[in-house]
Amino acid sequence: MTTARSDAAVGEEPAAPAKPAGPADRRERERLRRRAARRRGGGWWPYVFLAPWFAGLFGLTIYPMLDSLYLSFTDFDLLTPARWIGARNYTHMFSDDPVFWDSVHATLLYVAVSVPLKLALALGVALLLNRPLKGIGVYRAAFYLPSLLGGAVAVAIVWRQVFGGDGLFNDFLGWFGIKGQDWISSPDTSIYTLILLAVWQFGTPMVIFLAGLKQLPKDVYEAAAIDGAGTLTRFFRITLPLLTPIVFFNLVLQIIDGFKTFTPAYVVSNGTGGPLDSTMLYSLYLYKKGFTDLQMGYASALAWVLFLVIAGFTAVNFVASRYWVHYDD
């Protein structure tokens, strides 16, 4: 007791007992707590910066989709108010519209042929461009260039001239003594000119394949070479299995892109989808019903069917990928 009393005398005065917190102290602590919470969560500023994105998502995507869904159950010609007709657009589409089925047939043929050919060509060229060649950057740019130009209207016009009756393709066949024809005007061959134009645009999947090839482990190839594996064995046993995630990614993208193809069919056929609806791709038919025939309600129904078909194909691809896509875990 003597020591404690002497320390208090030498040092500071003993602290006064803490007073109970008053209303002002509680308000101050609450203010500080809210400030700390705002600092941790960022307050409203993140939402302010995200507001343009939310506005675009709702104004340019969600609202048009919901409005299109409503219009698909109406009779709407863009000039008079929409009139509710229930599911009549959908029943007419599947039961009384032969052009609809022609467009489905042309689109499925276009996707089924063009997508595998494009992916195979893209993978083959990517394998060639993966070699250490002098000036390889120039080659890669040259092979990617058609993808930059392939969807252009000008290229589609040139394509129509190339495969016309007096086009360059017939001149090429003439060198081998083969008599050509007007490939664009024939209903048996016109769709294949569009497929060829689609395959010619292999640059984008080629670049993705090339990026995937760069990531493959070299030690696996070195071990295979020591074991005496040939080129084909290394491709089918190593390269292709390791590239299956890239193949799957390109497959999904190209299928979606194939179902949405519009510009080449519109330009090559002069917007008619002819001859005999052989180039009437689904997107072209949708456009004609909406903006040529002014049947926007029916066009909206077509758009929703296309959306569901693409979603269905994508879902099937994801389910099937469990059996052939190999991920490096």
mmCIF file of C-alpha atoms in Angstrom, residues 42-249:
data_model
loop_
_atom_site.group_PDB
_atom_site.id
_atom_site.type_symbol
_atom_site.label_atom_id
_atom_site.label_comp_id
_atom_site.label_asym_id
_atom_site.label_seq_id
_atom_site.Cartn_x
_atom_site.Cartn_y
_atom_site.Cartn_z
ATOM 1 C CA GLY A 42 -17.752 0.856 -50.633
ATOM 2 C CA GLY A 43 -21.076 2.591 -50.034
ATOM 3 C CA TRP A 44 -23.164 3.461 -53.073
ATOM 4 C CA TRP A 45 -20.295 4.411 -55.359
ATOM 5 C CA PRO A 46 -19.891 0.943 -56.964
ATOM 6 C CA TYR A 47 -23.564 0.983 -57.880
ATOM 7 C CA VAL A 48 -23.188 4.460 -59.348
ATOM 8 C CA PHE A 49 -20.387 3.282 -61.621
ATOM 9 C CA LEU A 50 -22.332 0.140 -62.548
ATOM 10 C CA ALA A 51 -25.491 2.106 -63.315
ATOM 11 C CA PRO A 52 -24.692 2.573 -67.056
ATOM 12 C CA TRP A 53 -24.147 -1.163 -67.405
ATOM 13 C CA PHE A 54 -27.402 -1.961 -65.614
ATOM 14 C CA ALA A 55 -29.202 0.619 -67.770
ATOM 15 C CA GLY A 56 -27.803 -0.999 -70.922
ATOM 16 C CA LEU A 57 -28.639 -4.512 -69.716
ATOM 17 C CA PHE A 58 -32.238 -3.603 -68.964
ATOM 18 C CA GLY A 59 -32.839 -1.120 -71.799
ATOM 19 C CA LEU A 60 -31.051 -2.975 -74.598
ATOM 20 C CA THR A 61 -31.434 -6.636 -73.608
ATOM 21 C CA ILE A 62 -34.008 -7.526 -70.956
ATOM 22 C CA TYR A 63 -36.749 -5.071 -71.932
ATOM 23 C CA PRO A 64 -36.539 -5.832 -75.693
ATOM 24 C CA MET A 65 -36.637 -9.556 -74.934
ATOM 25 C CA LEU A 66 -39.707 -9.224 -72.729
ATOM 26 C CA ASP A 67 -41.367 -6.932 -75.271
ATOM 27 C CA SER A 68 -40.574 -9.394 -78.048
ATOM 28 C CA LEU A 69 -42.070 -12.212 -75.981
ATOM 29 C CA TYR A 70 -45.286 -10.206 -75.608
ATOM 30 C CA LEU A 71 -45.369 -9.308 -79.309
ATOM 31 C CA SER A 72 -44.978 -12.972 -80.257
ATOM 32 C CA PHE A 73 -48.534 -13.498 -78.975
ATOM 33 C CA THR A 74 -49.938 -10.572 -80.931
ATOM 34 C CA ASP A 75 -50.786 -9.495 -84.456
ATOM 35 C CA PHE A 76 -48.543 -6.462 -84.901
ATOM 36 C CA ASP A 77 -47.704 -4.762 -88.210
ATOM 37 C CA LEU A 78 -45.597 -1.849 -86.855
ATOM 38 C CA LEU A 79 -48.296 0.639 -87.993
ATOM 39 C CA THR A 80 -51.284 -0.183 -85.809
ATOM 40 C CA PRO A 81 -51.446 -1.210 -82.142
ATOM 41 C CA ALA A 82 -50.666 -4.824 -81.359
ATOM 42 C CA ARG A 83 -53.676 -7.140 -81.050
ATOM 43 C CA TRP A 84 -53.505 -10.137 -78.710
ATOM 44 C CA ILE A 85 -54.091 -13.427 -80.604
ATOM 45 C CA GLY A 86 -52.670 -15.955 -78.157
ATOM 46 C CA ALA A 87 -50.506 -18.767 -79.535
ATOM 47 C CA ARG A 88 -51.813 -18.404 -83.103
ATOM 48 C CA ASN A 89 -48.401 -17.299 -84.442
ATOM 49 C CA TYR A 90 -46.771 -20.451 -83.100
ATOM 50 C CA THR A 91 -49.457 -22.821 -84.348
ATOM 51 C CA HIS A 92 -49.381 -21.213 -87.804
ATOM 52 C CA MET A 93 -45.591 -21.467 -87.838
ATOM 53 C CA PHE A 94 -45.484 -25.207 -87.234
ATOM 54 C CA SER A 95 -48.603 -26.258 -89.154
ATOM 55 C CA ASP A 96 -49.316 -23.850 -92.042
ATOM 56 C CA ASP A 97 -46.034 -22.208 -93.028
ATOM 57 C CA PRO A 98 -43.967 -24.219 -95.560
ATOM 58 C CA VAL A 99 -41.370 -21.441 -95.875
ATOM 59 C CA PHE A 100 -40.677 -21.806 -92.169
ATOM 60 C CA TRP A 101 -39.750 -25.452 -92.676
ATOM 61 C CA ASP A 102 -37.678 -24.551 -95.750
ATOM 62 C CA SER A 103 -35.726 -22.094 -93.614
ATOM 63 C CA VAL A 104 -35.273 -24.709 -90.882
ATOM 64 C CA HIS A 105 -33.986 -27.217 -93.428
ATOM 65 C CA ALA A 106 -31.586 -24.714 -95.018
ATOM 66 C CA THR A 107 -30.281 -23.539 -91.645
ATOM 67 C CA LEU A 108 -29.728 -27.033 -90.253
ATOM 68 C CA LEU A 109 -27.902 -28.047 -93.447
ATOM 69 C CA TYR A 110 -25.823 -24.885 -93.277
ATOM 70 C CA VAL A 111 -24.848 -25.452 -89.621
ATOM 71 C CA ALA A 112 -24.321 -29.216 -89.934
ATOM 72 C CA VAL A 113 -21.915 -28.871 -92.879
ATOM 73 C CA SER A 114 -20.183 -25.549 -92.304
ATOM 74 C CA VAL A 115 -19.322 -25.893 -88.596
ATOM 75 C CA PRO A 116 -17.372 -29.206 -88.789
ATOM 76 C CA LEU A 117 -15.579 -28.104 -91.965
ATOM 77 C CA LYS A 118 -14.661 -24.746 -90.478
ATOM 78 C CA LEU A 119 -13.348 -26.278 -87.251
ATOM 79 C CA ALA A 120 -11.351 -28.934 -89.108
ATOM 80 C CA LEU A 121 -9.786 -26.331 -91.405
ATOM 81 C CA ALA A 122 -9.092 -24.001 -88.487
ATOM 82 C CA LEU A 123 -7.373 -26.759 -86.516
ATOM 83 C CA GLY A 124 -5.310 -27.883 -89.505
ATOM 84 C CA VAL A 125 -4.091 -24.366 -90.277
ATOM 85 C CA ALA A 126 -3.405 -23.733 -86.579
ATOM 86 C CA LEU A 127 -1.189 -26.828 -86.481
ATOM 87 C CA LEU A 128 0.753 -25.527 -89.478
ATOM 88 C CA LEU A 129 1.088 -22.039 -88.003
ATOM 89 C CA ASN A 130 2.281 -23.449 -84.686
ATOM 90 C CA ARG A 131 5.628 -24.307 -86.237
ATOM 91 C CA PRO A 132 8.646 -22.023 -85.743
ATOM 92 C CA LEU A 133 8.807 -20.561 -89.237
ATOM 93 C CA LYS A 134 10.440 -17.351 -90.360
ATOM 94 C CA GLY A 135 7.872 -14.588 -90.773
ATOM 95 C CA ILE A 136 5.201 -16.648 -89.014
ATOM 96 C CA GLY A 137 3.423 -13.489 -87.859
ATOM 97 C CA VAL A 138 2.745 -12.487 -91.462
ATOM 98 C CA TYR A 139 1.289 -15.906 -92.229
ATOM 99 C CA ARG A 140 -0.975 -15.775 -89.177
ATOM 100 C CA ALA A 141 -2.242 -12.332 -90.139
ATOM 101 C CA ALA A 142 -2.853 -13.473 -93.713
ATOM 102 C CA PHE A 143 -4.915 -16.461 -92.611
ATOM 103 C CA TYR A 144 -6.887 -14.387 -90.103
ATOM 104 C CA LEU A 145 -7.701 -11.671 -92.638
ATOM 105 C CA PRO A 146 -10.733 -13.481 -94.199
ATOM 106 C CA SER A 147 -12.447 -13.458 -90.804
ATOM 107 C CA LEU A 148 -12.223 -9.684 -90.737
ATOM 108 C CA LEU A 149 -13.709 -9.407 -94.214
ATOM 109 C CA GLY A 150 -15.862 -12.527 -94.461
ATOM 110 C CA GLY A 151 -19.022 -11.053 -92.949
ATOM 111 C CA ALA A 152 -18.849 -7.853 -94.953
ATOM 112 C CA VAL A 153 -21.450 -7.009 -97.552
ATOM 113 C CA ALA A 154 -18.731 -6.282 -100.118
ATOM 114 C CA VAL A 155 -17.262 -9.763 -99.775
ATOM 115 C CA ALA A 156 -20.689 -11.352 -100.180
ATOM 116 C CA ILE A 157 -21.159 -9.364 -103.397
ATOM 117 C CA VAL A 158 -17.773 -10.557 -104.640
ATOM 118 C CA TRP A 159 -18.768 -14.094 -103.674
ATOM 119 C CA ARG A 160 -21.859 -13.814 -105.857
ATOM 120 C CA GLN A 161 -19.713 -12.718 -108.778
ATOM 121 C CA VAL A 162 -17.166 -15.502 -108.237
ATOM 122 C CA PHE A 163 -19.788 -18.271 -108.315
ATOM 123 C CA GLY A 164 -21.971 -16.742 -111.037
ATOM 124 C CA GLY A 165 -22.272 -18.191 -114.519
ATOM 125 C CA ASP A 166 -19.331 -16.152 -115.821
ATOM 126 C CA GLY A 167 -17.457 -16.117 -112.534
ATOM 127 C CA LEU A 168 -13.907 -16.998 -111.641
ATOM 128 C CA PHE A 169 -14.849 -20.410 -110.283
ATOM 129 C CA ASN A 170 -16.128 -21.541 -113.670
ATOM 130 C CA ASP A 171 -12.977 -20.148 -115.292
ATOM 131 C CA PHE A 172 -10.950 -22.259 -112.851
ATOM 132 C CA LEU A 173 -12.966 -25.366 -113.721
ATOM 133 C CA GLY A 174 -12.479 -24.583 -117.402
ATOM 134 C CA TRP A 175 -8.721 -25.141 -117.017
ATOM 135 C CA PHE A 176 -9.518 -28.799 -116.301
ATOM 136 C CA GLY A 177 -12.084 -29.123 -119.077
ATOM 137 C CA ILE A 178 -15.054 -29.011 -116.696
ATOM 138 C CA LYS A 179 -18.084 -27.035 -117.780
ATOM 139 C CA GLY A 180 -19.442 -24.979 -114.927
ATOM 140 C CA GLN A 181 -22.847 -23.537 -114.200
ATOM 141 C CA ASP A 182 -24.419 -20.633 -112.333
ATOM 142 C CA TRP A 183 -23.839 -21.970 -108.843
ATOM 143 C CA ILE A 184 -25.789 -19.138 -107.228
ATOM 144 C CA SER A 185 -28.923 -19.611 -109.340
ATOM 145 C CA SER A 186 -29.141 -23.365 -108.935
ATOM 146 C CA PRO A 187 -31.261 -24.529 -105.946
ATOM 147 C CA ASP A 188 -29.065 -27.619 -105.661
ATOM 148 C CA THR A 189 -25.810 -25.703 -105.179
ATOM 149 C CA SER A 190 -26.666 -22.229 -103.914
ATOM 150 C CA ILE A 191 -26.618 -23.189 -100.226
ATOM 151 C CA TYR A 192 -23.157 -24.721 -100.642
ATOM 152 C CA THR A 193 -21.761 -21.410 -101.875
ATOM 153 C CA LEU A 194 -22.875 -19.933 -98.542
ATOM 154 C CA ILE A 195 -21.293 -22.852 -96.705
ATOM 155 C CA LEU A 196 -18.042 -22.277 -98.581
ATOM 156 C CA LEU A 197 -18.142 -18.613 -97.637
ATOM 157 C CA ALA A 198 -18.651 -19.594 -93.982
ATOM 158 C CA VAL A 199 -15.762 -22.066 -94.041
ATOM 159 C CA TRP A 200 -13.548 -19.398 -95.578
ATOM 160 C CA GLN A 201 -14.014 -17.386 -92.361
ATOM 161 C CA PHE A 202 -12.051 -19.829 -90.205
ATOM 162 C CA GLY A 203 -9.703 -17.214 -88.757
ATOM 163 C CA THR A 204 -11.334 -16.747 -85.354
ATOM 164 C CA PRO A 205 -11.435 -20.440 -84.322
ATOM 165 C CA MET A 206 -7.936 -20.792 -85.815
ATOM 166 C CA VAL A 207 -6.566 -18.146 -83.452
ATOM 167 C CA ILE A 208 -8.246 -19.851 -80.487
ATOM 168 C CA PHE A 209 -6.815 -23.231 -81.535
ATOM 169 C CA LEU A 210 -3.387 -21.643 -81.915
ATOM 170 C CA ALA A 211 -3.596 -20.218 -78.389
ATOM 171 C CA GLY A 212 -4.557 -23.674 -77.095
ATOM 172 C CA LEU A 213 -1.657 -25.338 -78.902
ATOM 173 C CA LYS A 214 0.743 -22.920 -77.241
ATOM 174 C CA GLN A 215 -0.410 -24.129 -73.818
ATOM 175 C CA LEU A 216 0.176 -27.858 -74.402
ATOM 176 C CA PRO A 217 2.956 -29.333 -72.205
ATOM 177 C CA LYS A 218 6.126 -30.026 -74.181
ATOM 178 C CA ASP A 219 7.365 -32.723 -71.796
ATOM 179 C CA VAL A 220 4.503 -34.991 -72.868
ATOM 180 C CA TYR A 221 5.623 -34.726 -76.515
ATOM 181 C CA GLU A 222 9.225 -35.363 -75.530
ATOM 182 C CA ALA A 223 8.203 -38.498 -73.667
ATOM 183 C CA ALA A 224 6.106 -39.638 -76.643
ATOM 184 C CA ALA A 225 9.036 -39.038 -79.006
ATOM 185 C CA ILE A 226 11.280 -41.146 -76.783
ATOM 186 C CA ASP A 227 8.685 -43.924 -76.927
ATOM 187 C CA GLY A 228 8.760 -43.723 -80.725
ATOM 188 C CA ALA A 229 5.280 -42.251 -81.281
ATOM 189 C CA GLY A 230 4.750 -40.944 -84.789
ATOM 190 C CA THR A 231 3.129 -37.701 -85.899
ATOM 191 C CA LEU A 232 -0.379 -39.123 -86.232
ATOM 192 C CA THR A 233 -0.108 -40.977 -82.929
ATOM 193 C CA ARG A 234 0.978 -37.825 -81.140
ATOM 194 C CA PHE A 235 -1.894 -35.891 -82.730
ATOM 195 C CA PHE A 236 -4.664 -38.363 -81.921
ATOM 196 C CA ARG A 237 -3.304 -39.533 -78.540
ATOM 197 C CA ILE A 238 -1.948 -36.254 -77.154
ATOM 198 C CA THR A 239 -2.846 -33.119 -79.093
ATOM 199 C CA LEU A 240 -6.500 -33.796 -79.808
ATOM 200 C CA PRO A 241 -7.434 -35.051 -76.287
ATOM 201 C CA LEU A 242 -5.674 -32.096 -74.656
ATOM 202 C CA LEU A 243 -7.391 -29.703 -77.055
ATOM 203 C CA THR A 244 -10.916 -30.993 -76.436
ATOM 204 C CA PRO A 245 -11.827 -28.020 -74.163
ATOM 205 C CA ILE A 246 -10.808 -25.667 -76.996
ATOM 206 C CA VAL A 247 -12.698 -27.756 -79.540
ATOM 207 C CA PHE A 248 -15.778 -27.640 -77.315
ATOM 208 C CA PHE A 249 -15.504 -23.857 -76.898
#
